[in-house]
Amino acid sequence: MTQNKNNKQNVTNDLVFQNIFGKPGNERITKGLLESILKIEIEDIDLNVNKRMIGEYTDAKIGRIDVKAKLKDGMKVFIEMQVEPYAYMPERFLYYWSKVYTEGFDKGETYDGLNKVIGILIVQKRLQRTKEIEDYHTKWEILAKGQKGKEIEFTDKLEIHTIELDKFKEGIRDTEEENWIKFIIGGKEKMNKEMEESINESLKDAI
C-alpha cells in the first residue's frame, strides 16, 4: 500500500503500528493497550507468535495481520489497523478471525482444545455497516435474537471489537482508553503535558 509521506510516522501507519504493538520486547506496551480496550487484567502476553501473513498453502487466501498475541490462558488476540476500510471489511476480518481460531488445530484433536480468539479492528474512517452506531468502540458477540429480552450466548469463543477513530470524541469512555486512542490518532503531539503526567507506564513506553 502506498503511504502518504506525511503519514510515515503516524501510529495509524500499519508498519509503525506493527513496530510499536507487535514487536517482541514491547509486551508491556501491547498489554497496556489490550487491557484498556478489553477491560480485563492480562497476567502475561507473548508476542513471539506474531506472523504477519496467514494462509499456509499456495492456493489459500493470503491475508496480513498487524499484531497477534497469545495470553497465558491460551486465549489469542489480534489487531488489524486500517486507514481505509476495504470492501467487505466485516467478511474479510471474520476470515482473519477464523484463521487465527483454527491455527495449530490438528487432525485428531478435540474441539474443546480450541481457545477463545478476540479480534480488534481499528479503522480511521467509519464502517458502512456501523453508520447508525454513534460510539467509536463497539463490542460484537454471538447472541440469540428475540428471546424475550434475554441474551443467550451461542459461544464465548468469538469476540470482536471495532474502533472507528473518526467517531472518537473525548470524554465518552474511561480516561485510560481515551489516552491510548488519542495516541493512536495523533501520536505524541496529541498528548499534552498534563496528560503525560497522568498516563500509565505502558503508554509512556509507547510514546
mmCIF file of C-alpha atoms in Angstrom:
data_model
loop_
_atom_site.group_PDB
_atom_site.id
_atom_site.type_symbol
_atom_site.label_atom_id
_atom_site.label_comp_id
_atom_site.label_asym_id
_atom_site.label_seq_id
_atom_site.Cartn_x
_atom_site.Cartn_y
_atom_site.Cartn_z
ATOM 1 C CA MET A 1 0.000 0.000 0.000
ATOM 2 C CA THR A 2 1.374 3.395 -0.968
ATOM 3 C CA GLN A 3 1.866 5.612 2.060
ATOM 4 C CA ASN A 4 1.465 9.376 2.158
ATOM 5 C CA LYS A 5 4.807 10.987 3.097
ATOM 6 C CA ASN A 6 3.103 12.864 5.947
ATOM 7 C CA ASN A 7 1.746 9.568 7.286
ATOM 8 C CA LYS A 8 5.045 7.670 7.506
ATOM 9 C CA GLN A 9 5.471 8.218 11.252
ATOM 10 C CA ASN A 10 1.782 8.237 12.211
ATOM 11 C CA VAL A 11 0.719 5.455 14.550
ATOM 12 C CA THR A 12 -2.091 4.624 12.095
ATOM 13 C CA ASN A 13 0.559 3.705 9.529
ATOM 14 C CA ASP A 14 0.476 -0.097 9.573
ATOM 15 C CA LEU A 15 4.264 -0.514 9.703
ATOM 16 C CA VAL A 16 4.567 1.949 12.600
ATOM 17 C CA PHE A 17 1.641 0.257 14.362
ATOM 18 C CA GLN A 18 3.242 -3.172 13.946
ATOM 19 C CA ASN A 19 6.577 -1.991 15.333
ATOM 20 C CA ILE A 20 5.005 -0.379 18.393
ATOM 21 C CA PHE A 21 2.492 -3.071 19.327
ATOM 22 C CA GLY A 22 3.643 -6.267 17.591
ATOM 23 C CA LYS A 23 7.384 -6.342 18.175
ATOM 24 C CA PRO A 24 8.729 -8.873 20.723
ATOM 25 C CA GLY A 25 10.123 -6.851 23.613
ATOM 26 C CA ASN A 26 7.185 -4.443 23.558
ATOM 27 C CA GLU A 27 4.911 -6.735 25.569
ATOM 28 C CA ARG A 28 4.210 -4.108 28.244
ATOM 29 C CA ILE A 29 3.007 -1.659 25.603
ATOM 30 C CA THR A 30 0.693 -4.169 23.936
ATOM 31 C CA LYS A 31 -0.558 -5.402 27.303
ATOM 32 C CA GLY A 32 -1.474 -1.842 28.301
ATOM 33 C CA LEU A 33 -3.396 -1.220 25.079
ATOM 34 C CA LEU A 34 -5.299 -4.512 25.292
ATOM 35 C CA GLU A 35 -6.215 -4.058 28.951
ATOM 36 C CA SER A 36 -7.627 -0.603 28.228
ATOM 37 C CA ILE A 37 -9.735 -1.850 25.292
ATOM 38 C CA LEU A 38 -10.878 -5.221 26.651
ATOM 39 C CA LYS A 39 -11.304 -4.193 30.308
ATOM 40 C CA ILE A 40 -9.554 -7.334 31.521
ATOM 41 C CA GLU A 41 -6.415 -7.889 33.538
ATOM 42 C CA ILE A 42 -3.745 -9.642 31.491
ATOM 43 C CA GLU A 43 -1.214 -11.601 33.515
ATOM 44 C CA ASP A 44 1.167 -12.453 30.707
ATOM 45 C CA ILE A 45 1.455 -11.859 26.964
ATOM 46 C CA ASP A 46 3.533 -13.473 24.216
ATOM 47 C CA LEU A 47 4.343 -11.548 21.032
ATOM 48 C CA ASN A 48 6.629 -14.233 19.624
ATOM 49 C CA VAL A 49 3.543 -15.728 17.913
ATOM 50 C CA ASN A 50 3.446 -12.699 15.625
ATOM 51 C CA LYS A 51 3.233 -13.652 11.965
ATOM 52 C CA ARG A 52 2.055 -11.046 9.548
ATOM 53 C CA MET A 53 0.808 -13.448 6.893
ATOM 54 C CA ILE A 54 -1.964 -16.026 7.210
ATOM 55 C CA GLY A 55 -2.706 -18.768 4.703
ATOM 56 C CA GLU A 56 -0.362 -21.760 4.649
ATOM 57 C CA TYR A 57 -0.932 -23.175 1.189
ATOM 58 C CA THR A 58 -0.264 -21.884 -2.312
ATOM 59 C CA ASP A 59 -3.979 -21.917 -3.152
ATOM 60 C CA ALA A 60 -5.078 -20.370 0.162
ATOM 61 C CA LYS A 61 -6.326 -16.833 0.508
ATOM 62 C CA ILE A 62 -3.433 -14.765 1.880
ATOM 63 C CA GLY A 63 -4.014 -12.062 4.460
ATOM 64 C CA ARG A 64 -1.987 -9.785 6.699
ATOM 65 C CA ILE A 65 -2.411 -9.347 10.435
ATOM 66 C CA ASP A 66 -0.729 -6.352 12.056
ATOM 67 C CA VAL A 67 -0.481 -7.639 15.637
ATOM 68 C CA LYS A 68 -1.113 -11.051 17.150
ATOM 69 C CA ALA A 69 -0.634 -12.020 20.786
ATOM 70 C CA LYS A 70 -1.170 -15.121 22.892
ATOM 71 C CA LEU A 71 -2.174 -14.758 26.514
ATOM 72 C CA LYS A 72 -1.175 -17.076 29.345
ATOM 73 C CA ASP A 73 -4.560 -18.833 29.442
ATOM 74 C CA GLY A 74 -4.282 -19.755 25.748
ATOM 75 C CA MET A 75 -6.607 -17.027 24.535
ATOM 76 C CA LYS A 76 -5.416 -15.276 21.375
ATOM 77 C CA VAL A 77 -5.885 -11.630 20.435
ATOM 78 C CA PHE A 78 -5.131 -9.997 17.115
ATOM 79 C CA ILE A 79 -5.342 -6.385 15.954
ATOM 80 C CA GLU A 80 -5.820 -5.071 12.443
ATOM 81 C CA MET A 81 -5.134 -1.372 11.770
ATOM 82 C CA GLN A 82 -6.735 0.082 8.625
ATOM 83 C CA VAL A 83 -6.682 3.691 7.433
ATOM 84 C CA GLU A 84 -9.025 3.000 4.510
ATOM 85 C CA PRO A 85 -11.613 0.227 5.050
ATOM 86 C CA TYR A 86 -11.586 -2.485 2.406
ATOM 87 C CA ALA A 87 -14.712 -3.554 0.555
ATOM 88 C CA TYR A 88 -16.436 -6.320 2.532
ATOM 89 C CA MET A 89 -14.381 -5.404 5.600
ATOM 90 C CA PRO A 90 -16.503 -7.401 8.104
ATOM 91 C CA GLU A 91 -16.254 -10.533 5.939
ATOM 92 C CA ARG A 92 -12.508 -10.034 5.481
ATOM 93 C CA PHE A 93 -11.991 -9.565 9.206
ATOM 94 C CA LEU A 94 -14.073 -12.640 10.052
ATOM 95 C CA TYR A 95 -11.884 -14.644 7.657
ATOM 96 C CA TYR A 96 -8.825 -13.460 9.600
ATOM 97 C CA TRP A 97 -10.556 -14.421 12.848
ATOM 98 C CA SER A 98 -11.273 -17.937 11.555
ATOM 99 C CA LYS A 99 -7.632 -18.454 10.579
ATOM 100 C CA VAL A 100 -6.360 -17.392 13.995
ATOM 101 C CA TYR A 101 -9.033 -19.555 15.685
ATOM 102 C CA THR A 102 -8.048 -22.746 13.842
ATOM 103 C CA GLU A 103 -4.277 -22.307 13.529
ATOM 104 C CA GLY A 104 -2.391 -25.107 15.209
ATOM 105 C CA PHE A 105 -5.538 -27.244 15.440
ATOM 106 C CA ASP A 106 -4.514 -30.611 14.027
ATOM 107 C CA LYS A 107 -6.341 -33.729 12.929
ATOM 108 C CA GLY A 108 -7.336 -35.903 15.861
ATOM 109 C CA GLU A 109 -7.568 -33.085 18.412
ATOM 110 C CA THR A 110 -10.810 -32.485 20.296
ATOM 111 C CA TYR A 111 -12.754 -29.276 19.803
ATOM 112 C CA ASP A 112 -12.518 -28.321 23.460
ATOM 113 C CA GLY A 113 -8.876 -27.523 22.717
ATOM 114 C CA LEU A 114 -9.883 -24.505 20.664
ATOM 115 C CA ASN A 115 -9.281 -21.299 22.617
ATOM 116 C CA LYS A 116 -11.124 -18.013 22.551
ATOM 117 C CA VAL A 117 -9.991 -15.502 19.937
ATOM 118 C CA ILE A 118 -10.603 -11.764 20.254
ATOM 119 C CA GLY A 119 -10.231 -9.664 17.125
ATOM 120 C CA ILE A 120 -9.781 -5.893 17.323
ATOM 121 C CA LEU A 121 -10.359 -3.896 14.142
ATOM 122 C CA ILE A 122 -9.177 -0.267 14.272
ATOM 123 C CA VAL A 123 -10.214 1.867 11.297
ATOM 124 C CA GLN A 124 -9.598 5.550 10.703
ATOM 125 C CA LYS A 125 -12.787 6.008 8.692
ATOM 126 C CA ARG A 126 -16.092 4.640 9.857
ATOM 127 C CA LEU A 127 -17.505 1.396 8.533
ATOM 128 C CA GLN A 128 -20.560 1.476 6.296
ATOM 129 C CA ARG A 129 -22.415 -1.120 8.352
ATOM 130 C CA THR A 130 -21.966 0.725 11.643
ATOM 131 C CA LYS A 131 -23.034 4.189 10.500
ATOM 132 C CA GLU A 132 -26.041 4.136 12.869
ATOM 133 C CA ILE A 133 -23.821 3.423 15.899
ATOM 134 C CA GLU A 134 -22.593 6.652 17.494
ATOM 135 C CA ASP A 135 -19.958 5.204 19.832
ATOM 136 C CA TYR A 136 -16.474 4.729 18.393
ATOM 137 C CA HIS A 137 -15.950 1.416 20.237
ATOM 138 C CA THR A 138 -18.349 -1.473 19.638
ATOM 139 C CA LYS A 139 -18.127 -4.992 21.062
ATOM 140 C CA TRP A 140 -19.597 -7.849 18.994
ATOM 141 C CA GLU A 141 -20.568 -11.329 20.186
ATOM 142 C CA ILE A 142 -22.843 -14.175 19.020
ATOM 143 C CA LEU A 143 -26.102 -13.780 20.924
ATOM 144 C CA ALA A 144 -29.622 -15.104 20.383
ATOM 145 C CA LYS A 145 -32.099 -12.621 18.945
ATOM 146 C CA GLY A 146 -35.681 -12.136 20.144
ATOM 147 C CA GLN A 147 -35.527 -14.357 23.211
ATOM 148 C CA LYS A 148 -37.992 -12.401 25.356
ATOM 149 C CA GLY A 149 -35.391 -9.852 26.355
ATOM 150 C CA LYS A 150 -32.803 -12.478 27.306
ATOM 151 C CA GLU A 151 -29.312 -12.512 25.852
ATOM 152 C CA ILE A 152 -28.297 -16.132 25.283
ATOM 153 C CA GLU A 153 -24.730 -16.633 24.118
ATOM 154 C CA PHE A 154 -24.101 -19.292 21.453
ATOM 155 C CA THR A 155 -20.395 -19.489 22.301
ATOM 156 C CA ASP A 156 -17.871 -17.405 24.209
ATOM 157 C CA LYS A 157 -15.061 -18.257 21.778
ATOM 158 C CA LEU A 158 -15.747 -15.347 19.424
ATOM 159 C CA GLU A 159 -15.414 -11.692 20.397
ATOM 160 C CA ILE A 160 -14.774 -8.788 18.041
ATOM 161 C CA HIS A 161 -14.169 -5.117 18.822
ATOM 162 C CA THR A 162 -14.409 -2.361 16.234
ATOM 163 C CA ILE A 163 -12.821 1.024 16.944
ATOM 164 C CA GLU A 164 -13.674 3.771 14.458
ATOM 165 C CA LEU A 165 -11.288 6.658 15.026
ATOM 166 C CA ASP A 166 -13.291 9.322 13.202
ATOM 167 C CA LYS A 167 -16.167 8.755 15.666
ATOM 168 C CA PHE A 168 -13.928 9.413 18.662
ATOM 169 C CA LYS A 169 -14.973 12.224 20.984
ATOM 170 C CA GLU A 170 -13.160 12.883 24.233
ATOM 171 C CA GLY A 171 -14.946 12.212 27.496
ATOM 172 C CA ILE A 172 -17.244 9.341 26.489
ATOM 173 C CA ARG A 173 -15.174 6.458 27.883
ATOM 174 C CA ASP A 174 -12.662 5.902 30.655
ATOM 175 C CA THR A 175 -9.545 8.073 30.597
ATOM 176 C CA GLU A 176 -7.047 5.260 30.062
ATOM 177 C CA GLU A 177 -8.672 4.038 26.871
ATOM 178 C CA GLU A 178 -9.138 7.613 25.656
ATOM 179 C CA ASN A 179 -5.430 8.304 26.140
ATOM 180 C CA TRP A 180 -4.485 5.289 24.020
ATOM 181 C CA ILE A 181 -6.901 6.370 21.278
ATOM 182 C CA LYS A 182 -5.500 9.909 21.327
ATOM 183 C CA PHE A 183 -2.010 8.457 20.947
ATOM 184 C CA ILE A 184 -3.077 6.255 18.017
ATOM 185 C CA ILE A 185 -4.774 9.192 16.295
ATOM 186 C CA GLY A 186 -2.139 11.857 16.868
ATOM 187 C CA GLY A 187 0.981 10.284 18.353
ATOM 188 C CA LYS A 188 2.994 12.192 20.962
ATOM 189 C CA GLU A 189 1.758 15.561 19.664
ATOM 190 C CA LYS A 190 -1.761 14.665 20.870
ATOM 191 C CA MET A 191 -0.566 14.178 24.455
ATOM 192 C CA ASN A 192 -0.309 17.425 26.405
ATOM 193 C CA LYS A 193 1.906 17.878 29.481
ATOM 194 C CA GLU A 194 -0.934 17.361 31.937
ATOM 195 C CA MET A 195 -1.858 14.048 30.278
ATOM 196 C CA GLU A 196 1.761 12.871 30.143
ATOM 197 C CA GLU A 197 1.948 13.201 33.926
ATOM 198 C CA SER A 198 -1.169 11.051 34.486
ATOM 199 C CA ILE A 199 -0.748 8.287 31.887
ATOM 200 C CA ASN A 200 0.439 4.825 32.825
ATOM 201 C CA GLU A 201 3.940 3.474 32.204
ATOM 202 C CA SER A 202 2.997 1.318 29.213
ATOM 203 C CA LEU A 203 1.681 4.339 27.302
ATOM 204 C CA LYS A 204 4.813 6.285 28.242
ATOM 205 C CA ASP A 205 6.827 3.459 26.692
ATOM 206 C CA ALA A 206 4.747 3.701 23.510
ATOM 207 C CA ILE A 207 5.294 7.470 23.311
#
